[in-house]
Amino acid sequence: LDTRKKRLLHGVSKPSKDSDGAFYHLIAKAKCSSSVPGKDSGHGPDRVVDGLDATAYVSESPVTKGDWLEIEFPESIKGKIRLCSGFRNGKSLLRFAFIETSSGDGRWRRVGAFSKKTGEASFVARFPVKRVRAVYGGTKPVTMVVRKIVVESL
C-alpha cells in the first residue's frame, strides 16, 4: 500500500484494481455478526461490508446496553477505521455507543465512541486489528443501524 498518502480502501465505491483492490476484497470477506439479528435478510450484519452506502444492518428489535455488531476480518488490518451509523438521510444515528477492537486473542479494548452529531466513530489502528465491534452503551433501547465500514491506509 502507498503510505505516502491516504487512500480509500473501502467505502461508497469500489477502489481501482491495484494493491488497494486486494485490501477491499479482504474487507468484503469479513464475517459479520450481532447480538440482535437483522430485521430481515436484506438488513443483516453482512450489509456493513457489502460496499454499498444505500444498505445497512438494521436490528430486528431495539438493542439495549451491551448489545453489539461485530466485524471479523480474515486477516489483521491497520489504518484509520471508521464506522458509519444511521441511514443516508441522517435518521437512526447511533449516539450512545462505542467501538472496541481485538487482535483476535479474545480481549477487547475500547478505542472510540460514536459522535452524537454525525453518528460516526473513527480511530487509528496502528497495531494489527482482527475484530472490530460497535457496542451500545445507552440506557434507552434503540434500533441499531450501521451502514458501512471505511478503512484508509496511514
PDB file of C-alpha atoms in Angstrom:
ATOM      1  CA  LEU A   1       0.000   0.000   0.000  1.00  0.00           C
ATOM      2  CA  ASP A   2       1.119   3.504  -0.736  1.00  0.00           C
ATOM      3  CA  THR A   3       1.952   5.008   2.667  1.00  0.00           C
ATOM      4  CA  ARG A   4       2.775   8.494   1.329  1.00  0.00           C
ATOM      5  CA  LYS A   5      -0.878   9.486   1.040  1.00  0.00           C
ATOM      6  CA  LYS A   6      -4.155   8.323   2.461  1.00  0.00           C
ATOM      7  CA  ARG A   7      -6.152   6.165   0.107  1.00  0.00           C
ATOM      8  CA  LEU A   8      -9.707   4.996   0.477  1.00  0.00           C
ATOM      9  CA  LEU A   9      -9.733   1.225   0.814  1.00  0.00           C
ATOM     10  CA  HIS A  10     -13.426   0.583   1.252  1.00  0.00           C
ATOM     11  CA  GLY A  11     -16.479   2.740   1.267  1.00  0.00           C
ATOM     12  CA  VAL A  12     -19.127   4.032  -1.094  1.00  0.00           C
ATOM     13  CA  SER A  13     -17.410   2.899  -4.303  1.00  0.00           C
ATOM     14  CA  LYS A  14     -15.005   0.088  -5.065  1.00  0.00           C
ATOM     15  CA  PRO A  15     -11.342   1.081  -5.468  1.00  0.00           C
ATOM     16  CA  SER A  16      -9.376   0.521  -8.649  1.00  0.00           C
ATOM     17  CA  LYS A  17      -7.795  -2.877  -9.359  1.00  0.00           C
ATOM     18  CA  ASP A  18      -4.388  -2.120  -7.806  1.00  0.00           C
ATOM     19  CA  SER A  19      -2.861  -3.095  -4.472  1.00  0.00           C
ATOM     20  CA  ASP A  20      -5.820  -1.426  -2.730  1.00  0.00           C
ATOM     21  CA  GLY A  21      -8.173  -3.764  -4.582  1.00  0.00           C
ATOM     22  CA  ALA A  22      -6.714  -6.729  -2.683  1.00  0.00           C
ATOM     23  CA  PHE A  23      -7.435  -4.935   0.599  1.00  0.00           C
ATOM     24  CA  TYR A  24     -11.004  -4.205  -0.480  1.00  0.00           C
ATOM     25  CA  HIS A  25     -11.555  -7.918  -1.029  1.00  0.00           C
ATOM     26  CA  LEU A  26     -10.137  -8.625   2.423  1.00  0.00           C
ATOM     27  CA  ILE A  27     -12.823  -6.362   3.929  1.00  0.00           C
ATOM     28  CA  ALA A  28     -15.521  -7.781   1.657  1.00  0.00           C
ATOM     29  CA  LYS A  29     -14.683 -11.276   3.010  1.00  0.00           C
ATOM     30  CA  ALA A  30     -15.068 -10.185   6.632  1.00  0.00           C
ATOM     31  CA  LYS A  31     -17.525 -12.126   8.804  1.00  0.00           C
ATOM     32  CA  CYS A  32     -20.174 -10.024  10.498  1.00  0.00           C
ATOM     33  CA  SER A  33     -22.343 -10.979  13.451  1.00  0.00           C
ATOM     34  CA  SER A  34     -24.538  -9.278  16.017  1.00  0.00           C
ATOM     35  CA  SER A  35     -26.169  -9.943  19.363  1.00  0.00           C
ATOM     36  CA  VAL A  36     -29.531  -8.931  17.846  1.00  0.00           C
ATOM     37  CA  PRO A  37     -30.292 -10.322  14.357  1.00  0.00           C
ATOM     38  CA  GLY A  38     -31.070  -8.078  11.396  1.00  0.00           C
ATOM     39  CA  LYS A  39     -34.739  -7.301  10.790  1.00  0.00           C
ATOM     40  CA  ASP A  40     -34.722  -9.401   7.579  1.00  0.00           C
ATOM     41  CA  SER A  41     -32.301 -10.908   5.048  1.00  0.00           C
ATOM     42  CA  GLY A  42     -31.785  -7.501   3.406  1.00  0.00           C
ATOM     43  CA  HIS A  43     -30.686  -5.880   6.673  1.00  0.00           C
ATOM     44  CA  GLY A  44     -28.341  -8.448   8.221  1.00  0.00           C
ATOM     45  CA  PRO A  45     -24.906  -7.709   9.733  1.00  0.00           C
ATOM     46  CA  ASP A  46     -23.164  -8.538   6.425  1.00  0.00           C
ATOM     47  CA  ARG A  47     -24.604  -5.337   4.918  1.00  0.00           C
ATOM     48  CA  VAL A  48     -21.899  -3.351   6.750  1.00  0.00           C
ATOM     49  CA  VAL A  49     -19.178  -4.790   4.464  1.00  0.00           C
ATOM     50  CA  ASP A  50     -21.048  -5.001   1.151  1.00  0.00           C
ATOM     51  CA  GLY A  51     -19.531  -1.735  -0.155  1.00  0.00           C
ATOM     52  CA  LEU A  52     -22.920  -0.102  -0.732  1.00  0.00           C
ATOM     53  CA  ASP A  53     -23.832   3.117   1.059  1.00  0.00           C
ATOM     54  CA  ALA A  54     -27.549   2.509   0.464  1.00  0.00           C
ATOM     55  CA  THR A  55     -27.659  -0.702   2.540  1.00  0.00           C
ATOM     56  CA  ALA A  56     -27.336  -1.154   6.297  1.00  0.00           C
ATOM     57  CA  TYR A  57     -27.570  -3.552   9.204  1.00  0.00           C
ATOM     58  CA  VAL A  58     -30.852  -2.781  10.991  1.00  0.00           C
ATOM     59  CA  SER A  59     -31.552  -4.630  14.237  1.00  0.00           C
ATOM     60  CA  GLU A  60     -34.692  -6.754  14.336  1.00  0.00           C
ATOM     61  CA  SER A  61     -35.652  -5.312  17.722  1.00  0.00           C
ATOM     62  CA  PRO A  62     -34.309  -2.459  19.851  1.00  0.00           C
ATOM     63  CA  VAL A  63     -30.838  -3.003  21.276  1.00  0.00           C
ATOM     64  CA  THR A  64     -30.054  -2.475  24.942  1.00  0.00           C
ATOM     65  CA  LYS A  65     -26.843  -1.740  26.832  1.00  0.00           C
ATOM     66  CA  GLY A  66     -24.144  -4.247  25.876  1.00  0.00           C
ATOM     67  CA  ASP A  67     -25.633  -5.350  22.530  1.00  0.00           C
ATOM     68  CA  TRP A  68     -23.112  -5.342  19.678  1.00  0.00           C
ATOM     69  CA  LEU A  69     -22.348  -5.641  15.975  1.00  0.00           C
ATOM     70  CA  GLU A  70     -19.005  -7.310  15.176  1.00  0.00           C
ATOM     71  CA  ILE A  71     -16.805  -7.398  12.081  1.00  0.00           C
ATOM     72  CA  GLU A  72     -14.079 -10.058  11.941  1.00  0.00           C
ATOM     73  CA  PHE A  73     -11.520  -9.688   9.164  1.00  0.00           C
ATOM     74  CA  PRO A  74      -9.909 -12.777   7.594  1.00  0.00           C
ATOM     75  CA  GLU A  75      -6.506 -11.159   8.301  1.00  0.00           C
ATOM     76  CA  SER A  76      -5.375  -8.402  10.643  1.00  0.00           C
ATOM     77  CA  ILE A  77      -5.590  -4.842   9.314  1.00  0.00           C
ATOM     78  CA  LYS A  78      -4.075  -1.460  10.199  1.00  0.00           C
ATOM     79  CA  GLY A  79      -5.157   2.063   9.270  1.00  0.00           C
ATOM     80  CA  LYS A  80      -7.833   4.633  10.008  1.00  0.00           C
ATOM     81  CA  ILE A  81     -11.090   2.768  10.569  1.00  0.00           C
ATOM     82  CA  ARG A  82     -14.475   4.496  10.512  1.00  0.00           C
ATOM     83  CA  LEU A  83     -17.929   3.054  11.192  1.00  0.00           C
ATOM     84  CA  CYS A  84     -20.933   4.977   9.877  1.00  0.00           C
ATOM     85  CA  SER A  85     -24.275   4.557  11.617  1.00  0.00           C
ATOM     86  CA  GLY A  86     -27.755   5.552  10.573  1.00  0.00           C
ATOM     87  CA  PHE A  87     -29.386   5.841   7.188  1.00  0.00           C
ATOM     88  CA  ARG A  88     -28.077   8.156   4.452  1.00  0.00           C
ATOM     89  CA  ASN A  89     -30.840  10.653   5.295  1.00  0.00           C
ATOM     90  CA  GLY A  90     -29.346  11.094   8.794  1.00  0.00           C
ATOM     91  CA  LYS A  91     -32.036   9.164  10.671  1.00  0.00           C
ATOM     92  CA  SER A  92     -31.308   6.482  13.289  1.00  0.00           C
ATOM     93  CA  LEU A  93     -27.768   7.655  14.125  1.00  0.00           C
ATOM     94  CA  LEU A  94     -26.115   5.751  16.972  1.00  0.00           C
ATOM     95  CA  ARG A  95     -25.358   8.113  19.801  1.00  0.00           C
ATOM     96  CA  PHE A  96     -24.573   6.236  22.989  1.00  0.00           C
ATOM     97  CA  ALA A  97     -22.290   3.592  21.510  1.00  0.00           C
ATOM     98  CA  PHE A  98     -18.568   2.932  21.365  1.00  0.00           C
ATOM     99  CA  ILE A  99     -16.033   0.972  19.341  1.00  0.00           C
ATOM    100  CA  GLU A 100     -13.897  -1.890  20.613  1.00  0.00           C
ATOM    101  CA  THR A 101     -11.108  -3.816  18.882  1.00  0.00           C
ATOM    102  CA  SER A 102      -9.407  -7.152  19.398  1.00  0.00           C
ATOM    103  CA  SER A 103      -6.268  -8.627  17.900  1.00  0.00           C
ATOM    104  CA  GLY A 104      -8.058 -11.971  17.950  1.00  0.00           C
ATOM    105  CA  ASP A 105      -6.914 -13.056  21.409  1.00  0.00           C
ATOM    106  CA  GLY A 106     -10.364 -12.648  22.997  1.00  0.00           C
ATOM    107  CA  ARG A 107      -9.529  -9.398  24.802  1.00  0.00           C
ATOM    108  CA  TRP A 108     -11.387  -6.230  23.798  1.00  0.00           C
ATOM    109  CA  ARG A 109     -10.111  -2.650  24.029  1.00  0.00           C
ATOM    110  CA  ARG A 110     -12.309   0.462  23.774  1.00  0.00           C
ATOM    111  CA  VAL A 111     -10.845   2.771  21.132  1.00  0.00           C
ATOM    112  CA  GLY A 112     -13.531   5.326  20.368  1.00  0.00           C
ATOM    113  CA  ALA A 113     -17.149   6.419  20.535  1.00  0.00           C
ATOM    114  CA  PHE A 114     -19.844   7.380  18.062  1.00  0.00           C
ATOM    115  CA  SER A 115     -20.267  11.126  17.574  1.00  0.00           C
ATOM    116  CA  LYS A 116     -23.640  12.369  18.791  1.00  0.00           C
ATOM    117  CA  LYS A 117     -23.667  14.834  15.864  1.00  0.00           C
ATOM    118  CA  THR A 118     -22.562  12.717  12.907  1.00  0.00           C
ATOM    119  CA  GLY A 119     -23.244   9.169  14.097  1.00  0.00           C
ATOM    120  CA  GLU A 120     -19.742   8.136  13.035  1.00  0.00           C
ATOM    121  CA  ALA A 121     -16.940   6.567  15.034  1.00  0.00           C
ATOM    122  CA  SER A 122     -13.329   6.520  13.910  1.00  0.00           C
ATOM    123  CA  PHE A 123      -9.950   5.536  15.271  1.00  0.00           C
ATOM    124  CA  VAL A 124      -6.448   4.806  14.023  1.00  0.00           C
ATOM    125  CA  ALA A 125      -5.345   1.188  14.297  1.00  0.00           C
ATOM    126  CA  ARG A 126      -1.559   1.429  14.396  1.00  0.00           C
ATOM    127  CA  PHE A 127      -1.300  -2.185  15.542  1.00  0.00           C
ATOM    128  CA  PRO A 128      -2.945  -5.144  13.802  1.00  0.00           C
ATOM    129  CA  VAL A 129      -6.701  -5.424  14.395  1.00  0.00           C
ATOM    130  CA  LYS A 130      -8.567  -8.643  13.645  1.00  0.00           C
ATOM    131  CA  ARG A 131     -12.013  -7.749  15.051  1.00  0.00           C
ATOM    132  CA  VAL A 132     -13.980  -4.514  15.430  1.00  0.00           C
ATOM    133  CA  ARG A 133     -17.314  -4.139  17.168  1.00  0.00           C
ATOM    134  CA  ALA A 134     -19.833  -1.403  17.862  1.00  0.00           C
ATOM    135  CA  VAL A 135     -21.293  -1.751  21.362  1.00  0.00           C
ATOM    136  CA  TYR A 136     -24.409   0.081  22.502  1.00  0.00           C
ATOM    137  CA  GLY A 137     -23.955   1.772  25.874  1.00  0.00           C
ATOM    138  CA  GLY A 138     -27.163   3.756  26.288  1.00  0.00           C
ATOM    139  CA  THR A 139     -29.975   3.172  28.762  1.00  0.00           C
ATOM    140  CA  LYS A 140     -32.847   3.721  26.319  1.00  0.00           C
ATOM    141  CA  PRO A 141     -33.448   0.865  23.840  1.00  0.00           C
ATOM    142  CA  VAL A 142     -32.941   1.917  20.186  1.00  0.00           C
ATOM    143  CA  THR A 143     -32.851   0.292  16.773  1.00  0.00           C
ATOM    144  CA  MET A 144     -29.190  -0.181  15.786  1.00  0.00           C
ATOM    145  CA  VAL A 145     -28.423   0.906  12.225  1.00  0.00           C
ATOM    146  CA  VAL A 146     -24.843   0.616  10.907  1.00  0.00           C
ATOM    147  CA  ARG A 147     -24.343   1.456   7.234  1.00  0.00           C
ATOM    148  CA  LYS A 148     -20.695   0.807   6.417  1.00  0.00           C
ATOM    149  CA  ILE A 149     -17.093   0.469   7.485  1.00  0.00           C
ATOM    150  CA  VAL A 150     -14.363   2.540   5.821  1.00  0.00           C
ATOM    151  CA  VAL A 151     -10.629   1.811   6.111  1.00  0.00           C
ATOM    152  CA  GLU A 152      -7.869   4.175   4.967  1.00  0.00           C
ATOM    153  CA  SER A 153      -4.159   3.491   4.884  1.00  0.00           C
ATOM    154  CA  LEU A 154      -1.922   5.630   7.085  1.00  0.00           C
TER     155      LEU A 154
END
